[in-house]
Amino acid sequence: MLVKICLVLIFFGVAIGVGLYCRRSASSVDGFVLGGRNVGPWMSAFAYGTSYFSAVVFVGYAGQFGWKYGIAAFWAGIGNAILGSLMAWWVLGPRTREVTHRLGATTMPEFFGKRYKSKNLRIAAAAIIFVFLIPYTASVYNGLSRLFGMAFGMPYEVCVIGMAVITCAYVVLGGYMATVMNDFLQGIVMLLGITAVIVVVLANNGGFMGAMTTLSQVPHETSQMSGVFTSMFGPDPLNLLGVVILTSLGTWGLPQMVQKFYAIKSGPAVKQGAIISTIFAFVVAGGSYFLGGFGRLYSSQVEIGANGQPVYDSIIPTMLSTLPDILIGLVIVLVLSASMSTLSSLVLTSSSTLTLDLIEGNLVKDMTEKKRVSYMRVLLGAFIIISAVLALFQYHSSVTFIAQLMGISWGALAGAFLGPFLWGLYSGKISKAAVWVSFICGVGLTSGNMIMGLVGMQPLFASPINCGAFAMVLSLIIVPIVSLFTKSVDFDVNPPHVEGAIDREFQASLNGEEEFNSEKIYEAL
C-alpha cells in the first residue's frame, strides 16, 4: 500500500509541477489553447495518443470486447493504429494545420464558422461539443475510479473528486502546454506499464501458449465453433467491425483529437508525428485489447450483474488484482496517466469552445485577451464539476458500462462533424445545408437511438457502438450528396504555390531583411 501511495503522490506532484512551469505560456488565448502552434512532433504524437486511449479503452473497452470476442478484439487495436492514428495523421494532419492557420481558427466550431461563413453553424457546433463531451468525460472518471477502488479500497466518490481537482489544477495553471508536457511523460508510463502487465498476466497463466490453450477450451454461449475465442475473427465478426469503425474512424471527427493538428509545429513534424503516434497506438491500444482477450480465464472471479451477465468494467480490474503490489502501483499510474491526459484534453476543448464560440460576441462583447483566458479557466472548472456530478449520478443509475457512454458521445460528435470537416478541408464545393444535415443526422440518430431504448421502445441499433459507427459513415456519404443539390460555399482549399512562397522568403533574405527561414515558408503557406 505504501508503494502504491508513493507512486500516485509522485505522479500528482509531477503533474502540478508541470502546470506551474508552463503557466507563463498560458497568458494568451493562442498559448492557452494551442501552445502558440509551436508543439514538436514527439509531444504532439504523445498528446494525440494519450488523449485517444484512456481508462475507457484500458478498463471499459478492453474488458468488454475482450470478453465478447476473445483475442480477435486485437483487431480494434490494429484499426486504432492504422486508421485512427497513421491514416488520420497522413490525411488530416498537414491540411488541417494549413487550413486552420489560414482561416485563423482556434477551435473546431470556429473552423466551421469561418470555412462555411456561418455564425449559426459555429454556435451549433459549440453546443454539440459541450453537451456530448460530458458523457465521455464521465466515462473516463468511471474507469479510473473502479481501478482505484480495487487497489486502495477507496469509495468511488473520493476517486472522482480527487481526479477532478488534480486535473483542474494543472490545466488551469498551464493550459495546452502543461497538457502536452504531462501527456509526454504519461505516455512513457503507459508504454512501459502495458508491456509489463501483459508479460506478467501471461506468465501467471502458463505463458502465451499455455494461456492460448486454456482460452481455446472456453466454450461460447451460442457459437458451436471450437476455440472461438482464439479464432481470427471471434464469434461475432460483424459487431467487431462496428467496434473497429467507431474507435478508429471516430478520431477523425472528434474536436479534442483534431485540435492536436492545429497546434503542431510544422510540415515535417506532421510526418514524424504520424510514425510516433502509430507505434504508440500499436503498443497501448493493441496491448490493451490483447490483454482483454484473456478475460475469460478469470470468469470465476469476475463480478456478475443482476442480469446474469458479467460487469464488463470489472473484468480488467479483476485480472490486475492478481498482480504483485509494485506492478499494481505501476498500473494505477498507467491508467491515471491515460485518464488524466484524456480528461485534460476534453475539458480544455470544451472550455475554449464555450468561451470563443458561444460567449464571446454573443453574450459578452469586446472581450480582451486577458478576459478570454480568464473565462476559459473558469469554464474549465465548471465543466469538470458538471462531468464529475454526471459520473457520480451514472454510477448509481442503470447506465453502468463505460463503452455505452463513450459510444453515445463518440457517435454523436464524429457522426455530426466527420463529413463536414473532412470534405471541408479537401473540397471547395461543400454547401452549408450539407453541414446542417450532417449535424442533425449525427446528433439525431445517436440521441434518438438512446432515447428509444430508455423509454422501452425497440431501438434502431441494439448497440450504441454500431449506431455511432453507422452515423460516422453516413456523415461521409451524406455531405457530398446534399452538396450536389444545394448552393456550395466557395472556398479555395488549395494553398498558395510553393515556389512563390520560397521565392518571397529567399528574396527577403537576399535583401538583408531577414534570414532565410524554412519555418516562415511554411507559415506563408
Short mmCIF file of C-alpha atoms in Angstrom, two decimals:
data_model
loop_
_atom_site.label_atom_id
_atom_site.label_comp_id
_atom_site.label_asym_id
_atom_site.label_seq_id
_atom_site.Cartn_x
_atom_site.Cartn_y
_atom_site.Cartn_z
CA MET A 1 0.00 0.00 0.00
CA LEU A 2 2.87 2.39 0.80
CA VAL A 3 4.45 1.77 -2.61
CA LYS A 4 1.15 2.41 -4.39
CA ILE A 5 0.51 5.62 -2.45
CA CYS A 6 4.05 6.90 -3.12
CA LEU A 7 3.75 6.27 -6.87
CA VAL A 8 0.44 8.12 -7.05
CA LEU A 9 1.75 11.06 -4.99
CA ILE A 10 4.82 11.34 -7.24
CA PHE A 11 2.54 11.34 -10.26
CA PHE A 12 0.36 14.12 -8.83
CA GLY A 13 3.43 16.15 -7.84
CA VAL A 14 4.90 15.98 -11.33
CA ALA A 15 1.57 16.96 -12.92
CA ILE A 16 1.18 20.05 -10.73
CA GLY A 17 4.86 20.93 -11.19
CA VAL A 18 4.49 20.89 -14.97
CA GLY A 19 1.42 23.12 -14.67
CA LEU A 20 3.39 25.66 -12.64
CA TYR A 21 6.30 25.50 -15.10
CA CYS A 22 4.03 26.19 -18.10
CA ARG A 23 1.89 28.94 -16.65
CA ARG A 24 3.80 31.70 -18.47
CA SER A 25 2.91 30.20 -21.86
CA ALA A 26 -0.79 30.25 -20.94
CA SER A 27 -1.22 34.03 -20.74
CA SER A 28 -2.72 34.41 -24.24
CA VAL A 29 -5.59 32.59 -25.98
CA ASP A 30 -3.29 31.06 -28.61
CA GLY A 31 -0.88 29.96 -25.89
CA PHE A 32 -3.57 28.60 -23.55
CA VAL A 33 -5.49 26.68 -26.24
CA LEU A 34 -2.78 25.71 -28.79
CA GLY A 35 0.58 26.27 -27.12
CA GLY A 36 1.38 29.01 -29.66
CA ARG A 37 1.06 26.46 -32.53
CA ASN A 38 4.66 25.51 -31.85
CA VAL A 39 4.46 21.97 -30.43
CA GLY A 40 7.01 19.46 -31.75
CA PRO A 41 6.31 16.00 -33.23
CA TRP A 42 7.07 13.90 -30.14
CA MET A 43 4.85 15.92 -27.82
CA SER A 44 2.10 16.22 -30.45
CA ALA A 45 2.15 12.48 -31.13
CA PHE A 46 2.07 11.55 -27.44
CA ALA A 47 -0.65 14.15 -26.79
CA TYR A 48 -2.71 12.57 -29.58
CA GLY A 49 -2.14 9.04 -28.29
CA THR A 50 -2.76 9.75 -24.61
CA SER A 51 -5.93 11.72 -25.45
CA TYR A 52 -7.04 8.78 -27.62
CA PHE A 53 -6.51 6.00 -25.08
CA SER A 54 -7.78 6.36 -21.53
CA ALA A 55 -9.45 4.22 -18.88
CA VAL A 56 -12.32 3.98 -21.36
CA VAL A 57 -10.15 1.80 -23.58
CA PHE A 58 -7.97 0.09 -20.99
CA VAL A 59 -10.72 -0.76 -18.48
CA GLY A 60 -14.01 -0.45 -20.38
CA TYR A 61 -13.42 -1.44 -23.99
CA ALA A 62 -10.61 -3.93 -23.41
CA GLY A 63 -12.70 -5.72 -20.78
CA GLN A 64 -15.99 -5.73 -22.66
CA PHE A 65 -14.75 -6.58 -26.12
CA GLY A 66 -12.03 -8.94 -24.94
CA TRP A 67 -14.78 -10.88 -23.15
CA LYS A 68 -17.07 -10.85 -26.20
CA TYR A 69 -14.57 -11.50 -28.99
CA GLY A 70 -11.52 -13.03 -27.30
CA ILE A 71 -8.16 -12.49 -28.98
CA ALA A 72 -9.98 -11.15 -32.08
CA ALA A 73 -10.52 -7.92 -30.10
CA PHE A 74 -6.91 -7.17 -31.08
CA TRP A 75 -8.31 -6.07 -34.47
CA ALA A 76 -9.64 -2.97 -32.71
CA GLY A 77 -6.09 -2.12 -31.65
CA ILE A 78 -4.83 -2.62 -35.22
CA GLY A 79 -7.62 -0.38 -36.52
CA ASN A 80 -6.77 2.27 -33.92
CA ALA A 81 -3.13 2.25 -35.03
CA ILE A 82 -3.64 2.19 -38.83
CA LEU A 83 -6.92 4.03 -39.38
CA GLY A 84 -7.21 6.03 -36.17
CA SER A 85 -3.58 7.16 -36.00
CA LEU A 86 -1.47 6.69 -39.15
CA MET A 87 -4.18 7.49 -41.73
CA ALA A 88 -5.58 10.31 -39.60
CA TRP A 89 -2.17 11.99 -39.45
CA TRP A 90 -1.48 11.48 -43.15
CA VAL A 91 -4.89 12.60 -44.40
CA LEU A 92 -5.88 15.24 -41.85
CA GLY A 93 -2.61 16.46 -40.33
CA PRO A 94 -0.95 18.70 -42.95
CA ARG A 95 -4.20 20.02 -44.44
CA THR A 96 -5.75 20.73 -41.03
CA ARG A 97 -2.67 22.61 -39.90
CA GLU A 98 -2.55 24.69 -43.09
CA VAL A 99 -6.27 25.48 -43.49
CA THR A 100 -6.93 26.32 -39.83
CA HIS A 101 -3.85 28.53 -39.77
CA ARG A 102 -5.01 30.31 -42.93
CA LEU A 103 -8.52 30.78 -41.52
CA GLY A 104 -7.20 31.80 -38.10
CA ALA A 105 -9.35 29.09 -36.48
CA THR A 106 -8.52 28.03 -32.93
CA THR A 107 -11.37 25.57 -32.33
CA MET A 108 -13.43 23.19 -34.48
CA PRO A 109 -16.61 25.34 -34.23
CA GLU A 110 -14.55 28.34 -35.33
CA PHE A 111 -13.37 26.30 -38.33
CA PHE A 112 -16.98 25.53 -39.28
CA GLY A 113 -18.00 29.16 -38.81
CA LYS A 114 -15.20 30.58 -40.96
CA ARG A 115 -14.98 27.79 -43.52
CA TYR A 116 -18.73 27.81 -44.22
CA LYS A 117 -19.24 31.53 -43.43
CA SER A 118 -21.95 30.88 -40.85
CA LYS A 119 -22.15 32.12 -37.29
CA ASN A 120 -25.08 29.79 -36.58
CA LEU A 121 -23.05 26.72 -37.60
CA ARG A 122 -20.32 27.82 -35.22
CA ILE A 123 -22.78 28.17 -32.33
CA ALA A 124 -24.46 24.83 -33.11
CA ALA A 125 -21.11 23.01 -33.25
CA ALA A 126 -20.07 24.54 -29.93
CA ALA A 127 -23.32 23.41 -28.29
CA ILE A 128 -22.92 19.85 -29.63
CA ILE A 129 -19.36 19.67 -28.30
CA PHE A 130 -20.31 20.91 -24.85
CA VAL A 131 -23.27 18.53 -24.48
CA PHE A 132 -21.64 15.36 -25.84
CA LEU A 133 -18.18 15.71 -24.32
CA ILE A 134 -19.73 15.48 -20.86
CA PRO A 135 -20.74 11.77 -21.04
CA TYR A 136 -17.33 10.90 -22.47
CA THR A 137 -15.68 12.69 -19.54
CA ALA A 138 -17.93 10.85 -17.11
CA SER A 139 -16.89 7.54 -18.66
CA VAL A 140 -13.23 8.43 -18.06
CA TYR A 141 -13.94 9.04 -14.37
CA ASN A 142 -15.79 5.74 -14.15
CA GLY A 143 -12.98 3.54 -15.44
CA LEU A 144 -10.30 5.11 -13.27
CA SER A 145 -12.40 5.07 -10.13
CA ARG A 146 -13.12 1.34 -10.47
CA LEU A 147 -9.40 0.64 -10.64
CA PHE A 148 -8.70 2.84 -7.61
CA GLY A 149 -11.40 1.00 -5.71
CA MET A 150 -9.67 -2.30 -6.48
CA ALA A 151 -6.22 -1.07 -5.46
CA PHE A 152 -6.96 1.14 -2.46
CA GLY A 153 -10.47 0.19 -1.36
CA MET A 154 -11.42 3.85 -1.77
CA PRO A 155 -15.04 4.96 -2.33
CA TYR A 156 -15.94 5.82 -5.92
CA GLU A 157 -16.89 9.38 -4.93
CA VAL A 158 -13.46 10.11 -3.42
CA CYS A 159 -11.71 8.91 -6.58
CA VAL A 160 -13.85 11.09 -8.86
CA ILE A 161 -13.37 14.23 -6.77
CA GLY A 162 -9.60 13.71 -6.37
CA MET A 163 -9.05 13.19 -10.08
CA ALA A 164 -11.16 16.24 -10.93
CA VAL A 165 -9.22 18.52 -8.56
CA ILE A 166 -5.75 17.49 -9.80
CA THR A 167 -6.68 17.74 -13.48
CA CYS A 168 -8.32 21.11 -12.97
CA ALA A 169 -5.26 22.42 -11.16
CA TYR A 170 -2.62 21.70 -13.78
CA VAL A 171 -4.75 22.58 -16.83
CA VAL A 172 -5.91 25.88 -15.31
CA LEU A 173 -2.31 26.74 -14.45
CA GLY A 174 -0.52 25.79 -17.66
CA GLY A 175 -3.13 25.36 -20.41
CA TYR A 176 -2.27 23.36 -23.54
CA MET A 177 1.50 23.26 -22.97
CA ALA A 178 1.03 21.80 -19.49
CA THR A 179 -1.30 19.23 -21.02
CA VAL A 180 1.10 18.11 -23.77
CA MET A 181 4.14 18.03 -21.47
CA ASN A 182 2.25 15.89 -18.99
CA ASP A 183 0.96 13.78 -21.89
CA PHE A 184 4.53 13.06 -22.98
CA LEU A 185 5.57 11.91 -19.50
CA GLN A 186 2.34 9.99 -19.03
CA GLY A 187 2.72 8.33 -22.44
CA ILE A 188 6.08 6.88 -21.42
CA VAL A 189 4.46 5.40 -18.30
CA MET A 190 1.68 3.91 -20.44
CA LEU A 191 4.13 2.23 -22.83
CA LEU A 192 6.14 0.69 -20.00
CA GLY A 193 3.11 -0.23 -17.92
CA ILE A 194 1.06 -2.04 -20.57
CA THR A 195 4.10 -4.07 -21.64
CA ALA A 196 4.86 -5.14 -18.07
CA VAL A 197 1.24 -6.06 -17.33
CA ILE A 198 0.89 -8.27 -20.43
CA VAL A 199 4.12 -10.13 -19.62
CA VAL A 200 3.07 -10.82 -16.02
CA VAL A 201 -0.55 -11.79 -16.82
CA LEU A 202 0.62 -14.28 -19.46
CA ALA A 203 3.27 -15.64 -17.09
CA ASN A 204 0.58 -16.20 -14.44
CA ASN A 205 -1.41 -18.27 -16.93
CA GLY A 206 1.36 -20.57 -18.15
CA GLY A 207 2.91 -18.26 -20.73
CA PHE A 208 1.48 -17.27 -24.12
CA MET A 209 0.91 -20.80 -25.41
CA GLY A 210 -0.47 -22.01 -22.08
CA ALA A 211 -2.91 -19.07 -21.88
CA MET A 212 -3.99 -19.57 -25.51
CA THR A 213 -4.53 -23.29 -24.94
CA THR A 214 -6.71 -22.68 -21.89
CA LEU A 215 -8.66 -19.94 -23.67
CA SER A 216 -9.28 -22.19 -26.68
CA GLN A 217 -11.10 -24.62 -24.40
CA VAL A 218 -13.58 -22.00 -23.15
CA PRO A 219 -17.00 -22.52 -24.84
CA HIS A 220 -19.10 -19.67 -26.18
CA GLU A 221 -22.72 -19.22 -25.05
CA THR A 222 -24.20 -19.55 -28.55
CA SER A 223 -21.46 -20.46 -31.04
CA GLN A 224 -20.73 -24.13 -31.78
CA MET A 225 -17.22 -23.34 -33.01
CA SER A 226 -14.38 -24.90 -31.03
CA GLY A 227 -11.74 -22.46 -29.79
CA VAL A 228 -13.87 -19.50 -30.89
CA PHE A 229 -12.11 -17.08 -28.51
CA THR A 230 -8.74 -17.81 -30.10
CA SER A 231 -10.02 -17.63 -33.69
CA MET A 232 -9.02 -14.83 -36.07
CA PHE A 233 -12.37 -13.01 -36.14
CA GLY A 234 -14.03 -14.29 -32.96
CA PRO A 235 -17.66 -15.31 -32.53
CA ASP A 236 -19.25 -12.11 -33.93
CA PRO A 237 -17.20 -10.51 -36.75
CA LEU A 238 -19.92 -8.01 -37.82
CA ASN A 239 -20.27 -6.37 -34.41
CA LEU A 240 -16.49 -6.43 -34.05
CA LEU A 241 -16.29 -4.41 -37.28
CA GLY A 242 -18.59 -1.81 -35.68
CA VAL A 243 -16.17 -1.50 -32.76
CA VAL A 244 -13.22 -1.03 -35.13
CA ILE A 245 -15.04 1.69 -37.11
CA LEU A 246 -16.24 3.60 -34.04
CA THR A 247 -12.94 3.56 -32.17
CA SER A 248 -10.76 4.20 -35.27
CA LEU A 249 -12.66 6.41 -37.70
CA GLY A 250 -14.20 8.33 -34.81
CA THR A 251 -10.97 10.18 -34.07
CA TRP A 252 -11.22 11.93 -37.45
CA GLY A 253 -14.24 13.91 -36.27
CA LEU A 254 -13.56 14.40 -32.55
CA PRO A 255 -12.63 18.01 -31.70
CA GLN A 256 -10.21 17.10 -28.91
CA MET A 257 -8.27 14.86 -31.33
CA VAL A 258 -8.32 17.02 -34.45
CA GLN A 259 -7.21 20.05 -32.45
CA LYS A 260 -3.80 18.40 -31.98
CA PHE A 261 -3.16 19.10 -35.68
CA TYR A 262 -3.93 22.80 -35.19
CA ALA A 263 -1.08 23.15 -32.74
CA ILE A 264 1.72 21.10 -34.33
CA LYS A 265 4.88 22.97 -35.25
CA SER A 266 5.48 22.45 -38.98
CA GLY A 267 5.06 20.21 -42.02
CA PRO A 268 7.96 17.79 -41.28
CA ALA A 269 6.71 17.45 -37.71
CA VAL A 270 3.43 16.03 -39.04
CA LYS A 271 5.24 13.18 -40.85
CA GLN A 272 7.34 12.38 -37.79
CA GLY A 273 4.33 12.59 -35.50
CA ALA A 274 2.40 10.12 -37.69
CA ILE A 275 5.04 7.42 -37.21
CA ILE A 276 5.42 8.02 -33.47
CA SER A 277 1.65 8.09 -32.92
CA THR A 278 1.14 4.84 -34.85
CA ILE A 279 3.76 2.93 -32.86
CA PHE A 280 2.26 4.30 -29.64
CA ALA A 281 -1.21 3.11 -30.68
CA PHE A 282 0.04 -0.37 -31.61
CA VAL A 283 1.59 -0.82 -28.17
CA VAL A 284 -1.08 0.81 -25.99
CA ALA A 285 -4.34 0.05 -27.84
CA GLY A 286 -3.16 -3.27 -29.27
CA GLY A 287 -1.79 -4.28 -25.88
CA SER A 288 -5.00 -3.31 -24.06
CA TYR A 289 -7.30 -5.30 -26.35
CA PHE A 290 -4.87 -8.22 -26.42
CA LEU A 291 -4.86 -8.27 -22.62
CA GLY A 292 -8.66 -8.07 -22.51
CA GLY A 293 -8.85 -11.10 -24.81
CA PHE A 294 -7.77 -13.29 -21.89
CA GLY A 295 -10.54 -12.01 -19.59
CA ARG A 296 -12.48 -15.27 -19.69
CA LEU A 297 -9.61 -17.01 -17.94
CA TYR A 298 -10.82 -15.12 -14.85
CA SER A 299 -14.55 -15.86 -15.30
CA SER A 300 -14.84 -17.43 -11.83
CA GLN A 301 -13.63 -14.19 -10.20
CA VAL A 302 -15.40 -11.58 -12.33
CA GLU A 303 -18.32 -9.66 -10.80
CA ILE A 304 -21.70 -10.78 -12.16
CA GLY A 305 -24.55 -8.26 -12.52
CA ALA A 306 -28.23 -8.69 -11.68
CA ASN A 307 -28.95 -9.70 -15.29
CA GLY A 308 -26.59 -12.65 -15.02
CA GLN A 309 -24.03 -11.02 -17.30
CA PRO A 310 -20.51 -10.04 -16.18
CA VAL A 311 -19.95 -6.42 -15.16
CA TYR A 312 -17.64 -5.59 -18.05
CA ASP A 313 -15.92 -2.69 -16.30
CA SER A 314 -14.80 -5.07 -13.54
CA ILE A 315 -13.01 -7.57 -15.82
CA ILE A 316 -9.66 -5.77 -16.22
CA PRO A 317 -9.50 -4.73 -12.52
CA THR A 318 -10.14 -8.40 -11.60
CA MET A 319 -7.26 -9.51 -13.85
CA LEU A 320 -4.97 -6.87 -12.36
CA SER A 321 -5.85 -7.71 -8.74
CA THR A 322 -3.71 -10.86 -9.05
CA LEU A 323 -0.54 -8.89 -9.86
CA PRO A 324 2.27 -8.07 -7.40
CA ASP A 325 1.75 -4.83 -5.42
CA ILE A 326 4.56 -2.95 -7.18
CA LEU A 327 3.03 -3.77 -10.56
CA ILE A 328 -0.45 -2.79 -9.38
CA GLY A 329 1.05 0.56 -8.40
CA LEU A 330 2.51 0.92 -11.90
CA VAL A 331 -0.84 0.01 -13.47
CA ILE A 332 -2.63 2.60 -11.35
CA VAL A 333 -0.21 5.26 -12.56
CA LEU A 334 -0.61 3.91 -16.11
CA VAL A 335 -4.41 4.27 -16.10
CA LEU A 336 -4.18 7.51 -14.13
CA SER A 337 -1.85 8.83 -16.84
CA ALA A 338 -4.15 7.74 -19.65
CA SER A 339 -7.28 9.06 -17.98
CA MET A 340 -5.99 12.43 -16.83
CA SER A 341 -4.41 13.18 -20.21
CA THR A 342 -7.74 12.44 -21.91
CA LEU A 343 -9.68 14.39 -19.29
CA SER A 344 -7.41 17.43 -19.60
CA SER A 345 -7.83 17.40 -23.38
CA LEU A 346 -11.61 17.16 -23.08
CA VAL A 347 -12.02 19.97 -20.57
CA LEU A 348 -9.62 22.26 -22.44
CA THR A 349 -11.53 21.68 -25.68
CA SER A 350 -14.88 22.33 -24.03
CA SER A 351 -13.87 25.47 -22.11
CA SER A 352 -12.17 27.05 -25.14
CA THR A 353 -15.16 26.23 -27.33
CA LEU A 354 -17.64 27.74 -24.88
CA THR A 355 -15.58 30.90 -24.46
CA LEU A 356 -14.55 31.59 -28.05
CA ASP A 357 -17.58 30.24 -29.91
CA LEU A 358 -20.58 30.77 -27.61
CA ILE A 359 -19.86 33.51 -25.09
CA GLU A 360 -17.60 35.91 -27.00
CA GLY A 361 -19.58 38.01 -29.45
CA ASN A 362 -22.93 36.53 -28.34
CA LEU A 363 -23.18 37.04 -24.59
CA VAL A 364 -20.13 39.24 -23.95
CA LYS A 365 -18.95 41.85 -26.43
CA ASP A 366 -15.37 43.08 -26.92
CA MET A 367 -13.53 40.60 -24.70
CA THR A 368 -9.87 41.39 -24.07
CA GLU A 369 -7.18 38.71 -24.36
CA LYS A 370 -6.86 38.50 -20.59
CA LYS A 371 -10.62 38.23 -20.16
CA ARG A 372 -10.84 35.39 -22.71
CA VAL A 373 -8.24 33.34 -20.83
CA SER A 374 -9.98 34.05 -17.52
CA TYR A 375 -13.31 32.89 -18.90
CA MET A 376 -11.69 29.70 -20.21
CA ARG A 377 -10.18 28.94 -16.82
CA VAL A 378 -13.49 29.45 -15.02
CA LEU A 379 -15.45 27.39 -17.54
CA LEU A 380 -12.80 24.67 -17.42
CA GLY A 381 -13.50 24.28 -13.72
CA ALA A 382 -17.27 24.35 -14.31
CA PHE A 383 -17.02 21.65 -16.98
CA ILE A 384 -15.03 19.38 -14.65
CA ILE A 385 -17.62 19.85 -11.89
CA ILE A 386 -20.56 19.07 -14.22
CA SER A 387 -18.90 15.97 -15.64
CA ALA A 388 -17.92 14.75 -12.16
CA VAL A 389 -21.52 15.13 -10.96
CA LEU A 390 -22.72 13.19 -14.02
CA ALA A 391 -20.14 10.47 -13.31
CA LEU A 392 -21.48 10.13 -9.75
CA PHE A 393 -25.08 10.04 -11.00
CA GLN A 394 -24.22 7.50 -13.71
CA TYR A 395 -22.51 5.25 -11.17
CA HIS A 396 -25.78 4.87 -9.25
CA SER A 397 -28.04 4.56 -12.33
CA SER A 398 -28.76 1.81 -14.86
CA VAL A 399 -26.21 3.18 -17.37
CA THR A 400 -23.26 1.29 -15.95
CA PHE A 401 -20.99 0.44 -18.87
CA ILE A 402 -18.15 2.71 -19.91
CA ALA A 403 -18.45 1.62 -23.53
CA GLN A 404 -22.12 2.59 -23.62
CA LEU A 405 -21.41 6.18 -22.57
CA MET A 406 -18.44 6.51 -24.88
CA GLY A 407 -20.36 5.07 -27.82
CA ILE A 408 -23.07 7.73 -27.47
CA SER A 409 -20.53 10.54 -27.15
CA TRP A 410 -18.20 9.48 -29.96
CA GLY A 411 -21.09 8.59 -32.24
CA ALA A 412 -22.83 11.96 -31.84
CA LEU A 413 -19.68 14.08 -32.18
CA ALA A 414 -17.99 12.22 -35.03
CA GLY A 415 -21.33 11.49 -36.68
CA ALA A 416 -22.05 15.22 -36.79
CA PHE A 417 -18.57 16.56 -37.61
CA LEU A 418 -16.67 13.94 -39.63
CA GLY A 419 -18.17 14.61 -43.05
CA PRO A 420 -18.27 18.43 -42.89
CA PHE A 421 -14.73 18.60 -41.51
CA LEU A 422 -13.02 16.15 -43.89
CA TRP A 423 -14.85 17.32 -47.03
CA GLY A 424 -14.40 20.93 -45.94
CA LEU A 425 -10.63 20.51 -45.94
CA TYR A 426 -10.42 18.97 -49.40
CA SER A 427 -13.37 20.28 -51.40
CA GLY A 428 -14.46 23.83 -52.20
CA LYS A 429 -17.91 22.66 -53.29
CA ILE A 430 -19.50 21.77 -49.94
CA SER A 431 -22.72 23.54 -49.00
CA LYS A 432 -23.88 24.99 -45.73
CA ALA A 433 -27.07 22.90 -45.98
CA ALA A 434 -24.98 19.70 -46.15
CA VAL A 435 -23.25 20.63 -42.89
CA TRP A 436 -26.60 21.21 -41.17
CA VAL A 437 -27.91 17.86 -42.42
CA SER A 438 -24.82 16.09 -41.07
CA PHE A 439 -25.20 17.82 -37.68
CA ILE A 440 -28.87 16.83 -37.46
CA CYS A 441 -28.33 13.24 -38.61
CA GLY A 442 -25.34 12.60 -36.32
CA VAL A 443 -26.92 14.00 -33.18
CA GLY A 444 -30.46 12.88 -34.01
CA LEU A 445 -29.56 9.29 -34.85
CA THR A 446 -27.40 8.59 -31.78
CA SER A 447 -29.62 10.51 -29.35
CA GLY A 448 -32.84 9.11 -30.78
CA ASN A 449 -31.49 5.57 -30.62
CA MET A 450 -30.55 6.07 -26.96
CA ILE A 451 -33.92 7.62 -26.05
CA MET A 452 -35.85 4.80 -27.72
CA GLY A 453 -34.00 2.30 -25.56
CA LEU A 454 -34.60 4.32 -22.38
CA VAL A 455 -38.37 4.61 -22.89
CA GLY A 456 -38.78 0.90 -23.58
CA MET A 457 -39.09 1.07 -27.38
CA GLN A 458 -37.10 -1.12 -29.73
CA PRO A 459 -34.02 0.97 -30.74
CA LEU A 460 -32.83 1.08 -34.33
CA PHE A 461 -29.48 -0.34 -33.20
CA ALA A 462 -29.20 -2.65 -30.21
CA SER A 463 -25.68 -1.36 -29.57
CA PRO A 464 -24.79 2.37 -29.34
CA ILE A 465 -21.40 1.32 -30.71
CA ASN A 466 -22.91 0.22 -34.02
CA CYS A 467 -25.21 3.23 -34.06
CA GLY A 468 -22.23 5.58 -33.71
CA ALA A 469 -20.26 3.75 -36.40
CA PHE A 470 -23.22 4.00 -38.79
CA ALA A 471 -23.61 7.74 -38.05
CA MET A 472 -19.95 8.36 -38.98
CA VAL A 473 -20.17 6.51 -42.30
CA LEU A 474 -23.49 8.24 -43.05
CA SER A 475 -21.89 11.65 -42.46
CA LEU A 476 -19.17 10.94 -45.02
CA ILE A 477 -21.77 9.89 -47.60
CA ILE A 478 -24.48 12.46 -46.99
CA VAL A 479 -22.36 15.64 -47.10
CA PRO A 480 -21.22 15.40 -50.77
CA ILE A 481 -24.66 14.15 -51.89
CA VAL A 482 -26.56 17.05 -50.29
CA SER A 483 -23.94 19.48 -51.64
CA LEU A 484 -24.76 18.37 -55.21
CA PHE A 485 -28.29 19.77 -54.86
CA THR A 486 -27.65 22.86 -52.72
CA LYS A 487 -25.59 26.01 -53.07
CA SER A 488 -21.94 25.49 -52.10
CA VAL A 489 -19.83 27.86 -50.03
CA ASP A 490 -16.93 29.00 -52.21
CA PHE A 491 -13.57 28.29 -50.62
CA ASP A 492 -10.07 27.90 -52.08
CA VAL A 493 -8.89 24.67 -50.48
CA ASN A 494 -5.53 24.76 -52.28
CA PRO A 495 -2.75 26.74 -50.55
CA PRO A 496 -0.63 29.33 -52.41
CA HIS A 497 2.00 27.99 -54.80
CA VAL A 498 5.03 26.55 -53.03
CA GLU A 499 7.63 28.10 -55.33
CA GLY A 500 6.09 31.53 -54.85
CA ALA A 501 6.42 31.27 -51.07
CA ILE A 502 10.04 30.12 -51.33
CA ASP A 503 10.89 32.93 -53.78
CA ARG A 504 9.45 35.57 -51.47
CA GLU A 505 11.36 34.30 -48.45
CA PHE A 506 14.60 33.84 -50.40
CA GLN A 507 14.35 37.33 -51.90
CA ALA A 508 13.78 38.79 -48.46
CA SER A 509 16.97 37.11 -47.22
CA LEU A 510 18.98 38.44 -50.22
CA ASN A 511 17.75 41.96 -49.48
CA GLY A 512 19.01 41.63 -45.92
CA GLU A 513 15.53 41.96 -44.49
CA GLU A 514 15.74 38.67 -42.59
CA GLU A 515 17.39 35.25 -42.58
CA PHE A 516 16.11 32.57 -44.94
CA ASN A 517 13.81 30.52 -42.72
CA SER A 518 12.05 27.32 -43.78
CA GLU A 519 9.57 27.74 -40.93
CA LYS A 520 8.48 31.09 -42.35
CA ILE A 521 7.98 29.47 -45.74
CA TYR A 522 5.57 27.06 -44.11
CA GLU A 523 3.85 29.93 -42.31
CA ALA A 524 3.49 31.70 -45.66
CA LEU A 525 1.71 28.63 -47.00
#
